[in-house]
Amino acid sequence: MQQELEVGLIALATTGEVQAASADIAIATTCTSDLIDITDRVGAIVADTGIVEGIALVSAPHTTCAVIVNEAEPGFIDDFKAALEAIAPQSREYAHNDAPHAEEFEAPNGYAHVRAAFLSSHSALLPVRNGKLALGRWQRIFFVELDRARPRTCQVTLVGRAR
Amino acid sequence: MQQELEVGLIALATTGEVQAASADIAIATTCTSDLIDITDRVGAIVADTGIVEGIALVSAPHTTCAVIVNEAEPGFIDDFKAALEAIAPQSREYAHNDAPHAEEFEAPNGYAHVRAAFLSSHSALLPVRNGKLALGRWQRIFFVELDRARPRTCQVTLVGRAR
Amino acid sequence: MQQELEVGLIALATTGEVQAASADIAIATTCTSDLIDITDRVGAIVADTGIVEGIALVSAPHTTCAVIVNEAEPGFIDDFKAALEAIAPQSREYAHNDAPHAEEFEAPNGYAHVRAAFLSSHSALLPVRNGKLALGRWQRIFFVELDRARPRTCQVTLVGRAR
């Protein structure tokens, strides 16, 4: 247990009641593979709740979206779009493209479902410390549109110790 | 902070004690890439616990299973199976296939471990609101068998504010 | 609801207050695709907190690391490294490799960002039961270095019912 890894117990919450809170963020995506940086919005919600230590769940109630955590650097965003296209090309045939969707017109989006399933990331979970998202220096939270432009919702759920 | 994104704080829990609860779901999978829709079972557990706002963790205590959230549409399921086969073909050679497993017979399943590691999704986390899983219209929770047919367990853990 | 799936409600926490706790683990990674088994360290933190039922979030505050759950078997680890190299080869050109990073020298690591985004796994979430990580027989928690050797931090956050 005492090798090259150092373990430091930062805080054991013994005061303050644990609470739960929820909020929604409305997002208008603009294109396939749109990456929208929602870090500041999630951070504002964390601050509003008064929760100082716990976890923040950032989730998409959609089957063709993802939430990822990475660097807000344009080169990476281009690389990621290219990698998504390589793993499930938009022009390939998908069985899902032939599915009937009775209630609304939907363009063929089999590629978007496969990308979503591969990322298997309809949500991201972040620690909250000292009332703030405990993100690393380069970490930003992205809501990812894997389908075409459309109105979307991002759910934020917090569980943790309040002030 | 006030761009095209709208932030709506839905609920800040100030009443009701936060609780934790656990349950298991026993699952008999039938084949490689079997996708089992467990949404209703998880929903029933949420209802049983009386937790109204918080999070539900759905996890597999197995190294060759996954939990994903996507649409229950047969075409998508076929597309996903084909994509899993493309990323880590069952017929390829895997170093793990030569590993000794002393205590039980195990067929070579290196492909299943690589698929599990790529999905990196032994669990999914869903928000709970108003005593129900806050799923989107098309979202279903799938327990995914990445190995061969076998008896499996799915763990459900809830933390949230109770009525 | 009563098909081949059996649902067993194990425990509904009605006693003991829900608490939150945080800890850090310092890790010195040694190479690209280094997989470091941190299961015992996380387990020790769980024990220290006295939390008996709830969830444990194990997260990396880095954009080129991952946390995955799989088997500690050398063959699998080799298979996984080969699969990471196949999905985003280190020798390929990446737009991110040309990004300016003013404050510190950084070797080109576009491959590491794409791998991190594909795994979309900067964190793993485990259930806690009876004061212990409720891991399956073969499950181990790995901190994954996707970039080159460097000092890293792993965050552990617990929310659950204490004794």
Tab-separated table of N, CA and C in Angstrom, chain A residues 1-14 16-18 53-55 67-71 73-76 78-80 83-84 87 118-121 123-129 134-140 159-161, chain C residues 17-28 36-38 40-41 43-45 48-49 55 57 59-63 87 93-97 99-101 103-104 106 110 113-114 116-120 122-123 125 155-157 159:
chain	number	residue	atom	x	y	z
A	1	MET	N	0.818	-1.213	0.000
A	1	MET	CA	0.000	0.000	0.000
A	1	MET	C	0.851	1.263	0.000
A	2	GLN	N	2.141	1.148	0.352
A	2	GLN	CA	2.993	2.330	0.474
A	2	GLN	C	4.050	2.328	-0.615
A	3	GLN	N	3.672	2.249	-1.843
A	3	GLN	CA	4.645	2.234	-2.927
A	3	GLN	C	4.870	3.654	-3.427
A	4	GLU	N	4.921	3.802	-4.740
A	4	GLU	CA	5.167	5.133	-5.281
A	4	GLU	C	3.895	5.990	-5.296
A	5	LEU	N	2.783	5.410	-4.886
A	5	LEU	CA	1.546	6.184	-4.880
A	5	LEU	C	1.324	6.786	-3.504
A	6	GLU	N	1.011	8.029	-3.533
A	6	GLU	CA	0.810	8.751	-2.295
A	6	GLU	C	-0.696	9.000	-2.159
A	7	VAL	N	-1.220	8.717	-1.027
A	7	VAL	CA	-2.646	8.931	-0.821
A	7	VAL	C	-2.845	10.040	0.187
A	8	GLY	N	-3.604	11.033	-0.196
A	8	GLY	CA	-3.865	12.115	0.735
A	8	GLY	C	-5.353	12.312	0.932
A	9	LEU	N	-5.843	12.063	2.108
A	9	LEU	CA	-7.258	12.271	2.373
A	9	LEU	C	-7.476	13.757	2.588
A	10	ILE	N	-8.178	14.374	1.633
A	10	ILE	CA	-8.330	15.819	1.636
A	10	ILE	C	-9.367	16.288	2.645
A	11	ALA	N	-10.492	15.635	2.616
A	11	ALA	CA	-11.588	16.162	3.414
A	11	ALA	C	-12.588	15.064	3.673
A	12	LEU	N	-12.952	14.913	4.890
A	12	LEU	CA	-14.016	13.988	5.243
A	12	LEU	C	-15.139	14.833	5.825
A	13	ALA	N	-16.237	14.827	5.107
A	13	ALA	CA	-17.311	15.741	5.470
A	13	ALA	C	-18.024	15.268	6.718
A	14	THR	N	-17.890	16.024	7.752
A	14	THR	CA	-18.608	15.628	8.954
A	14	THR	C	-19.613	16.691	9.369
A	16	GLY	N	-22.496	19.724	7.787
A	16	GLY	CA	-23.267	20.104	6.606
A	16	GLY	C	-24.074	18.940	6.097
A	17	GLU	N	-25.331	19.199	5.763
A	17	GLU	CA	-26.219	18.138	5.326
A	17	GLU	C	-26.023	17.865	3.835
A	18	VAL	N	-26.100	16.608	3.455
A	18	VAL	CA	-26.027	16.260	2.041
A	18	VAL	C	-27.365	16.553	1.378
A	53	GLU	N	-19.240	19.997	-1.479
A	53	GLU	CA	-18.452	18.782	-1.700
A	53	GLU	C	-19.366	17.643	-2.134
A	54	GLY	N	-19.045	17.042	-3.278
A	54	GLY	CA	-19.873	15.938	-3.758
A	54	GLY	C	-19.621	15.711	-5.232
A	55	ILE	N	-20.685	15.405	-5.968
A	55	ILE	CA	-20.532	15.091	-7.382
A	55	ILE	C	-21.552	15.842	-8.231
A	67	VAL	N	-21.556	13.644	-23.751
A	67	VAL	CA	-20.915	14.651	-22.914
A	67	VAL	C	-19.496	14.150	-22.661
A	68	ILE	N	-18.514	14.928	-23.085
A	68	ILE	CA	-17.127	14.513	-22.865
A	68	ILE	C	-16.359	15.621	-22.150
A	69	VAL	N	-15.218	15.250	-21.598
A	69	VAL	CA	-14.356	16.214	-20.912
A	69	VAL	C	-13.004	16.183	-21.623
A	70	ASN	N	-12.596	17.313	-22.173
A	70	ASN	CA	-11.310	17.367	-22.867
A	70	ASN	C	-10.867	18.828	-22.968
A	71	GLU	N	-9.881	19.095	-23.797
A	71	GLU	CA	-9.309	20.438	-23.880
A	71	GLU	C	-10.025	21.273	-24.946
A	73	GLU	N	-9.359	23.164	-27.436
A	73	GLU	CA	-8.290	23.567	-28.355
A	73	GLU	C	-8.759	23.185	-29.754
A	74	PRO	N	-8.798	24.162	-30.680
A	74	PRO	CA	-9.408	23.907	-31.998
A	74	PRO	C	-8.809	22.712	-32.740
A	75	GLY	N	-7.518	22.493	-32.598
A	75	GLY	CA	-6.882	21.358	-33.273
A	75	GLY	C	-7.453	20.045	-32.773
A	76	PHE	N	-7.576	19.899	-31.454
A	76	PHE	CA	-8.156	18.679	-30.898
A	76	PHE	C	-9.568	18.470	-31.417
A	78	ASP	N	-10.912	19.415	-34.193
A	78	ASP	CA	-10.839	18.902	-35.575
A	78	ASP	C	-10.422	17.430	-35.597
A	79	ASP	N	-9.440	17.083	-34.781
A	79	ASP	CA	-8.981	15.684	-34.727
A	79	ASP	C	-10.108	14.762	-34.285
A	80	PHE	N	-10.872	15.211	-33.313
A	80	PHE	CA	-11.947	14.381	-32.766
A	80	PHE	C	-13.051	14.185	-33.809
A	83	ALA	N	-11.912	11.658	-36.234
A	83	ALA	CA	-11.909	10.312	-35.659
A	83	ALA	C	-13.333	9.750	-35.589
A	84	LEU	N	-14.307	10.592	-35.271
A	84	LEU	CA	-15.710	10.150	-35.254
A	84	LEU	C	-16.149	9.724	-36.649
A	87	ILE	N	-14.641	6.295	-37.457
A	87	ILE	CA	-15.174	5.117	-36.763
A	87	ILE	C	-16.588	4.752	-37.234
A	118	PHE	N	-20.553	3.992	-29.154
A	118	PHE	CA	-19.111	3.803	-28.981
A	118	PHE	C	-18.538	4.722	-27.915
A	119	LEU	N	-18.961	5.956	-27.928
A	119	LEU	CA	-18.483	6.860	-26.880
A	119	LEU	C	-19.059	6.416	-25.538
A	120	SER	N	-20.229	5.781	-25.604
A	120	SER	CA	-20.958	5.323	-24.399
A	120	SER	C	-20.813	6.363	-23.310
A	121	SER	N	-21.188	7.551	-23.661
A	121	SER	CA	-20.922	8.696	-22.816
A	121	SER	C	-22.058	9.698	-22.894
A	123	SER	N	-23.225	10.867	-20.462
A	123	SER	CA	-23.035	11.701	-19.277
A	123	SER	C	-21.563	11.780	-18.889
A	124	ALA	N	-21.240	12.793	-18.096
A	124	ALA	CA	-19.923	12.895	-17.469
A	124	ALA	C	-20.161	13.255	-16.013
A	125	LEU	N	-19.251	12.827	-15.175
A	125	LEU	CA	-19.415	13.034	-13.749
A	125	LEU	C	-18.176	13.744	-13.235
A	126	LEU	N	-18.380	14.835	-12.524
A	126	LEU	CA	-17.260	15.630	-12.037
A	126	LEU	C	-17.331	15.759	-10.530
A	127	PRO	N	-16.179	15.751	-9.890
A	127	PRO	CA	-16.175	16.007	-8.453
A	127	PRO	C	-16.410	17.494	-8.176
A	128	VAL	N	-17.044	17.780	-7.060
A	128	VAL	CA	-17.216	19.152	-6.581
A	128	VAL	C	-16.428	19.281	-5.278
A	129	ARG	N	-15.591	20.310	-5.209
A	129	ARG	CA	-14.820	20.591	-3.997
A	129	ARG	C	-14.830	22.087	-3.729
A	134	ALA	N	-14.235	20.515	-9.545
A	134	ALA	CA	-12.796	20.257	-9.352
A	134	ALA	C	-12.191	19.773	-10.661
A	135	LEU	N	-12.126	20.686	-11.626
A	135	LEU	CA	-11.580	20.368	-12.945
A	135	LEU	C	-10.080	20.583	-12.972
A	136	GLY	N	-9.405	19.803	-13.810
A	136	GLY	CA	-7.994	20.038	-14.040
A	136	GLY	C	-7.798	21.284	-14.884
A	137	ARG	N	-6.555	21.732	-14.944
A	137	ARG	CA	-6.209	22.983	-15.629
A	137	ARG	C	-6.736	23.062	-17.063
A	138	TRP	N	-6.684	21.949	-17.804
A	138	TRP	CA	-7.077	21.967	-19.212
A	138	TRP	C	-8.465	21.391	-19.450
A	139	GLN	N	-9.095	20.906	-18.425
A	139	GLN	CA	-10.374	20.210	-18.632
A	139	GLN	C	-11.549	21.163	-18.839
A	140	ARG	N	-12.292	20.894	-19.903
A	140	ARG	CA	-13.544	21.602	-20.165
A	140	ARG	C	-14.608	20.544	-20.439
A	159	VAL	N	-25.343	16.023	-6.129
A	159	VAL	CA	-25.564	15.406	-4.822
A	159	VAL	C	-24.318	15.685	-4.005
A	160	GLY	N	-24.492	16.312	-2.858
A	160	GLY	CA	-23.311	16.592	-2.050
A	160	GLY	C	-23.659	17.367	-0.799
A	161	ARG	N	-22.649	17.647	-0.053
A	161	ARG	CA	-22.771	18.348	1.208
A	161	ARG	C	-22.921	19.840	0.953
C	17	GLU	N	-26.523	8.674	8.395
C	17	GLU	CA	-26.599	9.902	7.614
C	17	GLU	C	-25.765	9.784	6.344
C	18	VAL	N	-26.244	10.356	5.246
C	18	VAL	CA	-25.469	10.376	4.012
C	18	VAL	C	-24.403	11.468	4.100
C	19	GLN	N	-23.180	11.115	3.754
C	19	GLN	CA	-22.063	12.050	3.841
C	19	GLN	C	-21.289	12.093	2.530
C	20	ALA	N	-20.417	13.075	2.408
C	20	ALA	CA	-19.559	13.202	1.230
C	20	ALA	C	-18.121	13.342	1.694
C	21	ALA	N	-17.191	12.745	0.936
C	21	ALA	CA	-15.775	12.807	1.287
C	21	ALA	C	-14.928	12.813	0.026
C	22	SER	N	-13.739	13.419	0.104
C	22	SER	CA	-12.845	13.507	-1.048
C	22	SER	C	-11.422	13.140	-0.652
C	23	ALA	N	-10.680	12.580	-1.587
C	23	ALA	CA	-9.267	12.290	-1.372
C	23	ALA	C	-8.545	12.320	-2.708
C	24	ASP	N	-7.237	12.520	-2.664
C	24	ASP	CA	-6.421	12.488	-3.880
C	24	ASP	C	-5.396	11.366	-3.794
C	25	ILE	N	-5.101	10.780	-4.923
C	25	ILE	CA	-4.005	9.818	-5.014
C	25	ILE	C	-2.978	10.403	-5.987
C	26	ALA	N	-1.723	10.510	-5.568
C	26	ALA	CA	-0.652	10.980	-6.461
C	26	ALA	C	-0.051	9.784	-7.176
C	27	ILE	N	0.095	9.907	-8.483
C	27	ILE	CA	0.573	8.794	-9.302
C	27	ILE	C	1.691	9.277	-10.212
C	28	ALA	N	2.786	8.525	-10.276
C	28	ALA	CA	3.856	8.820	-11.239
C	28	ALA	C	3.764	7.785	-12.353
C	36	ILE	N	-2.158	1.623	-14.374
C	36	ILE	CA	-1.770	1.515	-12.973
C	36	ILE	C	-2.966	1.044	-12.158
C	37	ASP	N	-2.813	-0.073	-11.499
C	37	ASP	CA	-3.891	-0.669	-10.711
C	37	ASP	C	-4.011	0.084	-9.393
C	38	ILE	N	-5.086	0.859	-9.250
C	38	ILE	CA	-5.264	1.688	-8.052
C	38	ILE	C	-6.371	1.148	-7.149
C	40	ASP	N	-6.537	-1.048	-4.696
C	40	ASP	CA	-6.301	-1.119	-3.251
C	40	ASP	C	-6.284	0.270	-2.613
C	41	ARG	N	-5.731	1.246	-3.344
C	41	ARG	CA	-5.717	2.622	-2.806
C	41	ARG	C	-7.130	3.177	-2.678
C	43	GLY	N	-9.813	1.428	-2.399
C	43	GLY	CA	-10.454	0.652	-1.327
C	43	GLY	C	-10.082	1.171	0.055
C	44	ALA	N	-8.822	1.556	0.219
C	44	ALA	CA	-8.373	2.076	1.514
C	44	ALA	C	-9.055	3.401	1.840
C	45	ILE	N	-9.249	4.218	0.811
C	45	ILE	CA	-9.935	5.493	1.027
C	45	ILE	C	-11.391	5.250	1.433
C	48	ASP	N	-11.432	4.315	4.995
C	48	ASP	CA	-11.140	5.459	5.861
C	48	ASP	C	-12.352	6.347	6.090
C	49	THR	N	-13.193	6.485	5.078
C	49	THR	CA	-14.310	7.417	5.195
C	49	THR	C	-15.423	6.889	6.079
C	55	ILE	N	-21.770	5.541	-3.488
C	55	ILE	CA	-20.981	5.475	-4.716
C	55	ILE	C	-19.606	6.093	-4.519
C	57	LEU	N	-16.638	7.835	-6.830
C	57	LEU	CA	-16.215	8.398	-8.113
C	57	LEU	C	-14.694	8.455	-8.142
C	59	SER	N	-11.777	9.773	-10.511
C	59	SER	CA	-11.663	10.622	-11.696
C	59	SER	C	-10.272	11.204	-11.865
C	60	ALA	N	-9.933	11.485	-13.124
C	60	ALA	CA	-8.642	12.070	-13.458
C	60	ALA	C	-8.852	13.522	-13.876
C	61	PRO	N	-8.171	14.468	-13.227
C	61	PRO	CA	-8.310	15.878	-13.616
C	61	PRO	C	-7.363	16.236	-14.760
C	62	HIS	N	-7.262	15.347	-15.737
C	62	HIS	CA	-6.336	15.511	-16.857
C	62	HIS	C	-7.073	15.216	-18.158
C	63	THR	N	-6.616	15.833	-19.260
C	63	THR	CA	-7.296	15.616	-20.540
C	63	THR	C	-6.691	14.479	-21.351
C	87	ILE	N	-6.439	2.643	-32.951
C	87	ILE	CA	-7.527	3.619	-33.126
C	87	ILE	C	-7.006	5.036	-33.332
C	93	GLU	N	-0.647	12.292	-38.198
C	93	GLU	CA	-0.665	13.755	-38.029
C	93	GLU	C	-1.930	14.170	-37.273
C	94	TYR	N	-1.783	15.059	-36.332
C	94	TYR	CA	-2.944	15.575	-35.601
C	94	TYR	C	-2.901	17.094	-35.595
C	95	ALA	N	-4.033	17.706	-35.833
C	95	ALA	CA	-4.099	19.168	-35.820
C	95	ALA	C	-3.645	19.719	-34.468
C	96	HIS	N	-3.979	18.988	-33.389
C	96	HIS	CA	-3.619	19.442	-32.041
C	96	HIS	C	-2.096	19.518	-31.843
C	97	ASN	N	-1.359	18.750	-32.631
C	97	ASN	CA	0.108	18.775	-32.486
C	97	ASN	C	0.706	20.142	-32.814
C	99	ALA	N	-0.809	23.012	-31.981
C	99	ALA	CA	-1.361	24.025	-31.078
C	99	ALA	C	-0.257	24.638	-30.232
C	100	PRO	N	-0.321	25.960	-30.027
C	100	PRO	CA	0.656	26.587	-29.143
C	100	PRO	C	0.299	26.308	-27.683
C	101	HIS	N	1.270	25.941	-26.896
C	101	HIS	CA	1.066	25.797	-25.453
C	101	HIS	C	2.098	26.670	-24.779
C	103	GLU	N	2.725	27.989	-21.824
C	103	GLU	CA	3.341	28.001	-20.507
C	103	GLU	C	4.270	26.847	-20.195
C	104	GLU	N	4.224	25.796	-20.972
C	104	GLU	CA	5.116	24.687	-20.661
C	104	GLU	C	5.443	23.953	-21.953
C	106	GLU	N	5.498	20.976	-24.258
C	106	GLU	CA	4.690	19.772	-24.331
C	106	GLU	C	4.998	19.085	-25.648
C	110	GLY	N	-1.458	14.881	-29.772
C	110	GLY	CA	-2.785	14.805	-30.390
C	110	GLY	C	-3.382	13.411	-30.282
C	113	HIS	N	-5.092	12.918	-26.887
C	113	HIS	CA	-6.393	13.579	-26.742
C	113	HIS	C	-7.486	12.799	-27.458
C	114	VAL	N	-7.182	12.295	-28.660
C	114	VAL	CA	-8.188	11.527	-29.397
C	114	VAL	C	-8.507	10.229	-28.660
C	116	ALA	N	-8.265	9.748	-25.458
C	116	ALA	CA	-9.046	10.118	-24.271
C	116	ALA	C	-10.498	10.397	-24.639
C	117	ALA	N	-10.693	11.085	-25.770
C	117	ALA	CA	-12.057	11.420	-26.181
C	117	ALA	C	-12.825	10.160	-26.569
C	118	PHE	N	-12.160	9.212	-27.204
C	118	PHE	CA	-12.826	7.973	-27.592
C	118	PHE	C	-13.194	7.124	-26.397
C	119	LEU	N	-12.285	7.021	-25.455
C	119	LEU	CA	-12.620	6.254	-24.251
C	119	LEU	C	-13.690	7.003	-23.474
C	120	SER	N	-13.716	8.338	-23.645
C	120	SER	CA	-14.649	9.226	-22.914
C	120	SER	C	-14.814	8.704	-21.504
C	122	HIS	N	-12.863	9.840	-18.366
C	122	HIS	CA	-11.951	10.456	-17.407
C	122	HIS	C	-12.291	10.000	-15.989
C	123	SER	N	-13.365	9.217	-15.857
C	123	SER	CA	-13.771	8.753	-14.533
C	123	SER	C	-14.439	7.391	-14.599
C	125	LEU	N	-17.148	4.971	-11.963
C	125	LEU	CA	-17.998	5.076	-10.785
C	125	LEU	C	-18.292	3.674	-10.292
C	155	GLN	N	-8.476	11.682	-8.451
C	155	GLN	CA	-9.417	12.172	-7.429
C	155	GLN	C	-10.389	11.055	-7.034
C	156	VAL	N	-10.641	10.940	-5.758
C	156	VAL	CA	-11.646	9.992	-5.279
C	156	VAL	C	-12.696	10.768	-4.495
C	157	THR	N	-13.961	10.588	-4.876
C	157	THR	CA	-15.051	11.301	-4.203
C	157	THR	C	-16.100	10.285	-3.799
C	159	VAL	N	-19.897	9.576	-1.941
C	159	VAL	CA	-21.157	10.061	-1.393
C	159	VAL	C	-21.945	8.830	-0.971
